[in-house]
Short mmCIF file of C-alpha atoms in Angstrom, two decimals:
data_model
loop_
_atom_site.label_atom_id
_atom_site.label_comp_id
_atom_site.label_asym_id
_atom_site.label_seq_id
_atom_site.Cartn_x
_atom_site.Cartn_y
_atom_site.Cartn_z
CA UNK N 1 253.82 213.06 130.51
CA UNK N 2 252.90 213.32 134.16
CA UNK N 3 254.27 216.68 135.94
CA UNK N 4 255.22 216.39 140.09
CA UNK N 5 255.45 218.93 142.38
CA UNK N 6 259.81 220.27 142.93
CA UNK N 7 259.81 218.89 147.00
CA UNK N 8 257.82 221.16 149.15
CA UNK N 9 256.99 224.05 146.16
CA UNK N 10 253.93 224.52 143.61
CA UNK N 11 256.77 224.07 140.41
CA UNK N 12 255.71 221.73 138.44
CA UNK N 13 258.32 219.69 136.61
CA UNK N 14 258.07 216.32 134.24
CA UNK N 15 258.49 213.34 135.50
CA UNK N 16 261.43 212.81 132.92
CA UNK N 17 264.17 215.16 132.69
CA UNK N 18 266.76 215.61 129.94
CA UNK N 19 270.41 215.18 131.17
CA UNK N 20 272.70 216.91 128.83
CA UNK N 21 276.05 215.05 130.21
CA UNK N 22 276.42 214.60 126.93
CA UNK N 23 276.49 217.44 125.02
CA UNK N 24 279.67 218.69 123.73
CA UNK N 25 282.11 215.84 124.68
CA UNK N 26 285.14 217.97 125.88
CA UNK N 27 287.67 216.91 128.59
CA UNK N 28 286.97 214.29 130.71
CA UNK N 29 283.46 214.07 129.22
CA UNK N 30 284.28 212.61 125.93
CA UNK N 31 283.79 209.27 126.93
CA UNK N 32 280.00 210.06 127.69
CA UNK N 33 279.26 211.78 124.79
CA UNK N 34 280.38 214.19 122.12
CA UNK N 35 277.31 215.69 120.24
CA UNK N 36 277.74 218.84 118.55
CA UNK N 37 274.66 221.31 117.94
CA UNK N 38 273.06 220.02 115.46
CA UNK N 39 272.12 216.54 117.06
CA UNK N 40 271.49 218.53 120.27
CA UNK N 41 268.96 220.37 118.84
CA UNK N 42 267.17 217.44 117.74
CA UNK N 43 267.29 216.02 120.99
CA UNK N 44 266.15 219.04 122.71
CA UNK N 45 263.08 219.26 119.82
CA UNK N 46 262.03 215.20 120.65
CA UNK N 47 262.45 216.07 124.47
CA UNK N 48 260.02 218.82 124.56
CA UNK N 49 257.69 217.28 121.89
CA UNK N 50 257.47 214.46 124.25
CA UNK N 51 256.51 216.72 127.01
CA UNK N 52 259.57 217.11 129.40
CA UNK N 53 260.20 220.50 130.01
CA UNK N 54 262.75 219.97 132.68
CA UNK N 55 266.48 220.59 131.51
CA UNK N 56 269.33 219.49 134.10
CA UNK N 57 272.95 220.42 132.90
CA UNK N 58 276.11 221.58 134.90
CA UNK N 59 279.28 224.25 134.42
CA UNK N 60 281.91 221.18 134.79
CA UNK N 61 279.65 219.36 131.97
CA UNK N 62 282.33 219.39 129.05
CA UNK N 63 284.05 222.76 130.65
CA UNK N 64 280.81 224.56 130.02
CA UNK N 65 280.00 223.57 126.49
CA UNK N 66 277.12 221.81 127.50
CA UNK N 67 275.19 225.15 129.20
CA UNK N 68 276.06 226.54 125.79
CA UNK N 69 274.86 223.98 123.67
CA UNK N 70 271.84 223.59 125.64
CA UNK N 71 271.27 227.43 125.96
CA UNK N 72 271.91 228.08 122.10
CA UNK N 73 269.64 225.13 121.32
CA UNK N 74 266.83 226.98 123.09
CA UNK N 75 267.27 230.47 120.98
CA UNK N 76 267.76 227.80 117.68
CA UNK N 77 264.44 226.02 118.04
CA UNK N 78 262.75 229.35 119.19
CA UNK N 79 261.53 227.93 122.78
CA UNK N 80 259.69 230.18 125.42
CA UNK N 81 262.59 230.13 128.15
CA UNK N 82 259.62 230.64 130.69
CA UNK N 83 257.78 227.34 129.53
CA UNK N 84 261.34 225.74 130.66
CA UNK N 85 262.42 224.28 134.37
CA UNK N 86 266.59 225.13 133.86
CA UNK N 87 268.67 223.42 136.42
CA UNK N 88 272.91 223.20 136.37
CA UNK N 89 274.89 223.10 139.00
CA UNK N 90 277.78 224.47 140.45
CA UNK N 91 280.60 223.09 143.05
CA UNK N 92 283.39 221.44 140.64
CA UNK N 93 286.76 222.07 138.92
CA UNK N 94 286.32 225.06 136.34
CA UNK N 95 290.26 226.13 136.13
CA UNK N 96 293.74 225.62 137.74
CA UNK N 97 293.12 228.84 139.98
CA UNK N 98 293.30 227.75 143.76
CA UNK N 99 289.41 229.38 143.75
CA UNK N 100 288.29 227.84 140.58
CA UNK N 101 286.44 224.70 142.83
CA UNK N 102 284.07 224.59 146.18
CA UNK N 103 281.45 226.24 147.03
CA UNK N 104 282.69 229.60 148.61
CA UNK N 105 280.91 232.81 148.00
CA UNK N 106 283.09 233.76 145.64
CA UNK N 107 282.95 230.88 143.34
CA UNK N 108 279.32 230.38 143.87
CA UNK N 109 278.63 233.71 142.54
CA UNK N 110 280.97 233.88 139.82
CA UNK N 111 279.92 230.67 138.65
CA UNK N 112 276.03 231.44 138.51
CA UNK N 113 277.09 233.99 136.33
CA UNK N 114 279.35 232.09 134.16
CA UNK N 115 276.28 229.59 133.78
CA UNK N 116 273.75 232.26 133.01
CA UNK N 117 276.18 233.92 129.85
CA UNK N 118 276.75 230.13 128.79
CA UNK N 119 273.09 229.51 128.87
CA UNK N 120 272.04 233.17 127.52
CA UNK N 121 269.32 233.83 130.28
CA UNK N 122 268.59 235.62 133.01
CA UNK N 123 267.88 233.52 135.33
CA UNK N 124 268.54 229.61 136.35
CA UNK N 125 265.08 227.93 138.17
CA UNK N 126 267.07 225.54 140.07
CA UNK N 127 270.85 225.91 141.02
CA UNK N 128 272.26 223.24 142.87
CA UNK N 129 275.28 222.37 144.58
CA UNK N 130 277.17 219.32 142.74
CA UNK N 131 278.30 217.67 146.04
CA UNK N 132 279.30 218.49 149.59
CA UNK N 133 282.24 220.87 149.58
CA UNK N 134 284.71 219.89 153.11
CA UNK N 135 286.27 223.14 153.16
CA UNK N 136 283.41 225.66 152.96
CA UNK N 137 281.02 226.09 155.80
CA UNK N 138 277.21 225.48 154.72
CA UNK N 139 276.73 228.91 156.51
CA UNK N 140 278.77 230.83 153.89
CA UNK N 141 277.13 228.19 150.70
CA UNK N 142 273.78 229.00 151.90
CA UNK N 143 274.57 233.13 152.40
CA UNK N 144 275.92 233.03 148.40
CA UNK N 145 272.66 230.57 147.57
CA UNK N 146 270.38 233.35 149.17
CA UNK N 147 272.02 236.47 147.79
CA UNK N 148 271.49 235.02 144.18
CA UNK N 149 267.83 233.51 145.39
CA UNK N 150 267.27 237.68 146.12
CA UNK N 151 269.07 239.23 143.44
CA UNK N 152 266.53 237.34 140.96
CA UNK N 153 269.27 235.39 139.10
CA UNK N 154 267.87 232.24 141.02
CA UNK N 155 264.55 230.76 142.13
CA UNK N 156 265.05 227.56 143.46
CA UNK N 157 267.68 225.74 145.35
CA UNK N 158 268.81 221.73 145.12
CA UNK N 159 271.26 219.85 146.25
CA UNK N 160 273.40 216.63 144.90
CA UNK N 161 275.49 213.84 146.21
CA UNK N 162 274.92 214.41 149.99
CA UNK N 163 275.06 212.22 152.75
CA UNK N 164 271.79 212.47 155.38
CA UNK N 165 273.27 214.53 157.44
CA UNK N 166 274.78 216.95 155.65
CA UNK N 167 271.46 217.34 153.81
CA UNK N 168 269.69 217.98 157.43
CA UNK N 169 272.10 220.26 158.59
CA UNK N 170 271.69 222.50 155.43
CA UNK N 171 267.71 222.25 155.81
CA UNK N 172 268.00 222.77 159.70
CA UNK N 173 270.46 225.90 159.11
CA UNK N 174 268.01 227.22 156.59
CA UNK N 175 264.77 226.84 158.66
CA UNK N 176 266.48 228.22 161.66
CA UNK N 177 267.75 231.63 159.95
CA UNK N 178 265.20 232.33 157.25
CA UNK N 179 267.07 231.21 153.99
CA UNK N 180 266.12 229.38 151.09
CA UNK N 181 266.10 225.84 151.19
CA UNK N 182 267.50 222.96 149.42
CA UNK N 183 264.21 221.75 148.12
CA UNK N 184 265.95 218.89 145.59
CA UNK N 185 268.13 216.34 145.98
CA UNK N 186 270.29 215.36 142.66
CA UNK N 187 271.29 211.39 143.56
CA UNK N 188 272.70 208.12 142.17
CA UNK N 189 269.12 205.47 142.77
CA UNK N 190 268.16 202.75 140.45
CA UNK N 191 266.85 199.43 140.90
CA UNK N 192 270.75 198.05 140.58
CA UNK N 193 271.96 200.49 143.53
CA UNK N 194 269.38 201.37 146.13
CA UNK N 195 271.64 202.23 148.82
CA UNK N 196 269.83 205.83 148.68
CA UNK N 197 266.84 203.86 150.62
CA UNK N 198 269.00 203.13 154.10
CA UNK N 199 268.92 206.74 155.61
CA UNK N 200 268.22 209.75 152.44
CA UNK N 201 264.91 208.16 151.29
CA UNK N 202 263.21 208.54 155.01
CA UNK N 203 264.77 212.03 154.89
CA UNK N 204 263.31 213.38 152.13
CA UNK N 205 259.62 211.73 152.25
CA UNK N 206 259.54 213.18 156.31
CA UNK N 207 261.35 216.64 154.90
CA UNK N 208 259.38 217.16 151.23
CA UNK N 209 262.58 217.02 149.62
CA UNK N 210 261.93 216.32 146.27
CA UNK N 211 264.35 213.22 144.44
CA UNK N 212 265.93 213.84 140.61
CA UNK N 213 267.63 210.35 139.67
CA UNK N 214 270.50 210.88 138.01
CA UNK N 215 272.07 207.48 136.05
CA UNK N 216 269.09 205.44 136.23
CA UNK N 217 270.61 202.60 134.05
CA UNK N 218 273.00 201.99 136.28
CA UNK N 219 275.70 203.41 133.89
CA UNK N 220 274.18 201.78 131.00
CA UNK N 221 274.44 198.40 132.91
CA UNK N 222 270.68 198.40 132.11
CA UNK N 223 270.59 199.56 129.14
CA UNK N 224 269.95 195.89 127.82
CA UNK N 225 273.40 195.60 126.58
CA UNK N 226 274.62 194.14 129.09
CA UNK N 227 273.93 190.88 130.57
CA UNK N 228 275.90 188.26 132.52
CA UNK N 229 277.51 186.06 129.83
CA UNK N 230 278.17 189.01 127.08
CA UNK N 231 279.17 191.68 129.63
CA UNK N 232 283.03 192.12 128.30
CA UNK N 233 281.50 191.98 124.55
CA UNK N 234 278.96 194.83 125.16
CA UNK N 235 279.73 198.67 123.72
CA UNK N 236 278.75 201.35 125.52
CA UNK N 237 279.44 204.00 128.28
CA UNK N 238 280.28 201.16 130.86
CA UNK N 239 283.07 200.31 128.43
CA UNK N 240 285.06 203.12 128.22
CA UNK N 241 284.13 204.56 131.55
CA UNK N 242 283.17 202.13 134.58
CA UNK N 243 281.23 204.00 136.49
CA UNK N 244 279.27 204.32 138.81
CA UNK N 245 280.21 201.57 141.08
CA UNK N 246 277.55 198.55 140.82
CA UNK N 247 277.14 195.15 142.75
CA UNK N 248 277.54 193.41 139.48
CA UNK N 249 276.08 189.77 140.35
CA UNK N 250 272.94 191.58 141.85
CA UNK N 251 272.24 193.92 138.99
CA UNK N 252 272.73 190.62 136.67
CA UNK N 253 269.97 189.34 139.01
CA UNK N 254 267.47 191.94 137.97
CA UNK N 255 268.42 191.84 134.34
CA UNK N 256 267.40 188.04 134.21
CA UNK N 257 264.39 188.88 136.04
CA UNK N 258 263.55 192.25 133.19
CA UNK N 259 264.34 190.57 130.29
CA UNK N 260 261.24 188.48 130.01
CA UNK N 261 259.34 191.14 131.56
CA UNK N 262 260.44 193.24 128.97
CA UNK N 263 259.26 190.49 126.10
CA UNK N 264 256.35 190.07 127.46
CA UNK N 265 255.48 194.00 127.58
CA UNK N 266 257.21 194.60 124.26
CA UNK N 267 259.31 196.60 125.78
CA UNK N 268 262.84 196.79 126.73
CA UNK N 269 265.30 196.04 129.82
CA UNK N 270 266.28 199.99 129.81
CA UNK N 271 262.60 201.35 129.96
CA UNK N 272 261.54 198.97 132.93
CA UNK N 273 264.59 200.16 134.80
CA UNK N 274 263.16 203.92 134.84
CA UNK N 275 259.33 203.10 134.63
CA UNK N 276 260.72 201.00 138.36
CA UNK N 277 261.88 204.34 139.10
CA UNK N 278 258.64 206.33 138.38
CA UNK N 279 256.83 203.92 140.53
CA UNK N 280 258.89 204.79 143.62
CA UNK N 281 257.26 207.75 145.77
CA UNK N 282 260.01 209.48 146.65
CA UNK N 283 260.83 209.97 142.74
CA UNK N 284 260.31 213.61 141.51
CA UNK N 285 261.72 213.43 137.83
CA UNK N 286 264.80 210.86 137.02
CA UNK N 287 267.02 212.19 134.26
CA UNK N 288 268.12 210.92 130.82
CA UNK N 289 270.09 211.17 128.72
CA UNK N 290 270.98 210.00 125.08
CA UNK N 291 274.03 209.54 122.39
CA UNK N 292 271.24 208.76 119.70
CA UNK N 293 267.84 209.43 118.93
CA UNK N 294 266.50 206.13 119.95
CA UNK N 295 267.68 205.82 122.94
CA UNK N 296 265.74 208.76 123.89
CA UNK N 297 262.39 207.21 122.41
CA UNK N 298 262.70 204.25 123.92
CA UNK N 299 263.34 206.24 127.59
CA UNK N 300 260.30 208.42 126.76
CA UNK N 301 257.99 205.22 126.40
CA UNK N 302 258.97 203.92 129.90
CA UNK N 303 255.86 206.92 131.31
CA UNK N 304 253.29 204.58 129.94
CA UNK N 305 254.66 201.20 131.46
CA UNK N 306 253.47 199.59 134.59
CA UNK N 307 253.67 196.54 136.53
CA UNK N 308 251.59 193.92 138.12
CA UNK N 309 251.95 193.91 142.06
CA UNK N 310 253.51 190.95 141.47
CA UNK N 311 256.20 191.83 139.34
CA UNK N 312 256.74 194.65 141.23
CA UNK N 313 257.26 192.05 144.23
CA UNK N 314 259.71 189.99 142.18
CA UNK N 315 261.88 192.78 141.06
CA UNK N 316 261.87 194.31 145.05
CA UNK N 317 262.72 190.95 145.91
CA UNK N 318 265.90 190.42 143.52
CA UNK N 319 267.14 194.25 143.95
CA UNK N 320 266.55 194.39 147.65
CA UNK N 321 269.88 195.83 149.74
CA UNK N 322 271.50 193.27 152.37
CA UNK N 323 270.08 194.10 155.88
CA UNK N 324 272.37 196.69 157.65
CA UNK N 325 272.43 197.89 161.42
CA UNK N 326 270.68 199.99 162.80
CA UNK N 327 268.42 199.47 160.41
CA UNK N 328 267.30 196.00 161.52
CA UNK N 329 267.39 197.10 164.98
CA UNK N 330 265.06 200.04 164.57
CA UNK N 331 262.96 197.35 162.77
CA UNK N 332 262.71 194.86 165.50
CA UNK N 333 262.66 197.59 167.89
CA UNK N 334 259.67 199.82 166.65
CA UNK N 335 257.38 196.54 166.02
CA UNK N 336 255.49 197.24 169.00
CA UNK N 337 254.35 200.81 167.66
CA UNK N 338 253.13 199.51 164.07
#
C-alpha cells in the first residue's frame, strides 16, 4: 500500500480508503448495503490487514448507524484509534427539525458531536462538509469548522461535492482571515465520468488540494457486471438504485476497451477502473467500498496494477470528455506560451 500526502499537510493517508456507505443499511441506504456488525468487522480486519488505514463514513450514512458500526468495530477488533485517518462528514438531513440540515453553526457543532458519541472518540482527523449548503454563508461554515479545529475535536478540514468556485472562495476566505482550510476535496471522478477534469482538477493541482474519489466504479457500472448487451440482466447497486448519472454509450466504450485488458492482466474490469484512478496525479486516496468480502480483495489488488503508455493512451482516448468552451479557447489561445 502506497501512503500520499492529505493536499498541502504532512498526514499521510493510503492510497485506498474504506467507504462504509454500506454499513448498516437503514433508510434510504438499504439499497447500498445492509451489513450488520459482524461482517463489518471483517471488513474493517481485511481493510487494515491490507494496509488502508483511512476510514471515510458520514452522519446521514444509514441515520448514523454507520459511524456506529464503524466506531464499535474499532473497540471490537482492538485497533489503536491513533494508527487511524477518521473522516465523516456533516451537511445533510439528520431529522424533521427545520435545523436538523445545512451547515450553520449550530448544526455543524451539534453534529460533530453527534459523530464523535456514534464513533466513540475524541476526535474526527478530517470533517468535511457533504456539499455546498445555499443558505449558510461560508463565513459562518468556516467560523463553526475553526472553533471545532481549536477546541481539539477536529484536525483537518475537507470538503465534498463543490463546484470551482465555491471551493476557491472557501480557500480564498480562509487564507485571507487566518482559518483552517479545506485541504480535501470528496468528488464523483472515474474513468466513465471525468467531468471533474474541466475546471476542479486545475484547481486543486495549482491549490494542493488533495482529491478522495468517491464511486470509482461508476456506480458499479464497472464493476464488470455490466456490459452493453447484458446491462438490464446484471444485479447490483445500479439495479436498484441508478445512480450516479453516467454517459452510458461512453462508459460501454471503456468497458470493451478493459475487458481484454483485464484478461490479459488476469485481472478484472473493476480493478483497472481504480488502478486508472491511482495513476491520475491529482488522486489522493479513492474510496471503496464492499457488500462482500471479495469485492474488497479484488479492489485491494488494483495497488499493484499498471499500464503500458499505450494502454493508458487507449483508455484516455475512449474516456476522453467532448471539447467544451472556454476550454478550447484557452487552448488555442495559450499555444503561443507553451
Amino acid at each position: 500500500m502506497k501512503y500520499n500526502l492529505l493536499g498541502n499537510t504532512g498526514l499521510k493517508v493510503s492510497e485506498l480508503c474504506l467507504g462504509t456507505m454500506t454499513f448498516g443499511g437503514k433508510g434510504r441506504f438499504q439499497v447500498i448495503g445492509n451489513l450488520g456488525q459482524e461482517p463489518v468487522d471483517q471488513l474493517m480486519k481485511r481493510a487494515i490487514d491490507g494496509g488502508i488505514n483511512f476510514i471515510d463514513t458520514a452522519n446521514v450514512y444509514s441515520e448514523g448507524m454507520s459511524e456506529e458500526l464503524t466506531g464499535q468495530s474499532i473497540r471490537n477488533l482492538g485497533l489503536h484509534r491513533d494508527d487511524l485517518i477518521l473522516a465523516t462528514k456533516v451537511r445533510g438531513k439528520m431529522g424533521e427539525k427545520p435545523n436538523d440540515s445545512g451547515l450553520t453553526r449550530k448544526h455543524i457543532i451539534q453534529q460533530a458531536e453527534a459523530s464523535l458519541r456514534r464513533l466513540q472518540v475524541d476526535y474526527i482527523d478530517l470533517y468535511q462538509i457533504h456539499s455546498y449548503d445555499p443558505l449558510t454563508p461560508f463565513e459562518e461554515t468556516l467560523a463553526a469548522l475553526d472553533q471545532l479545529v481549536s477546541s481539539g475535536k477536529v484536525r483537518y478540514i475537507g470538503a465534498s461535492n463543490l463546484a470551482a468556485w465555491q471551493l476557491m472562495k472557501a480557500l480564498d476566505y480562509s487564507h485571507y482571515n487566518k482559518l483552517p482550510k479545506f485541504v480535501s476535496l470528496q468528488a464523483y471522478y472515474t474513468i466513465a465520468g471525468r467531468d471533474l477534469e474541466r475546471e476542479l482538477v486545475p484547481l486543486m493541482l495549482h491549490e494542493k488540494v488533495g482529491l478522495l474519489v468517491w464511486s470509482p466504479l461508476a456506480g458499479g457500472l464497472l464493476s464488470g457486471k455490466y456490459t452493453r448487451d447484458k446491462e438490464k440482466e446484471a444485479d447490483g447497486r445500479r439495479a436498484n438504485f441508478d445512480f450516479p448519472p453516467v454517459n452510458r454509450e461512453r462508459t460501454f466504450d471503456i468497458v470493451d476497451q478493459l475487458q481484454p485488458m483485464a484478461k490479459s492482466k488476469g485481472t478484472t474490469v473493476a480493478g483497472l477502473a481504480i488502478a486508472w484512478l491511482l495513476h491520475q496525479p491529482v488522486v489522493t486516496s479513492v474510496i471503496i467500498g464492499a457488500n462482500k468480502m471479495d469485492q474488497l480483495d479484488d479492489n485491494l489488488k488494483s495497488i499493484d496494477l499498471s499500464f503500458t503508455a499505450e494502454e493508458m493512451e487507449q483508455l484516455n482516448k475512449v474516456s476522453a470528455l467532448p471539447v467544451e468552451y472556454p476550454g478550447w479557447m484557452l487552448e488555442f489561445t495559450g499555444a503561443d506560451r507553451k
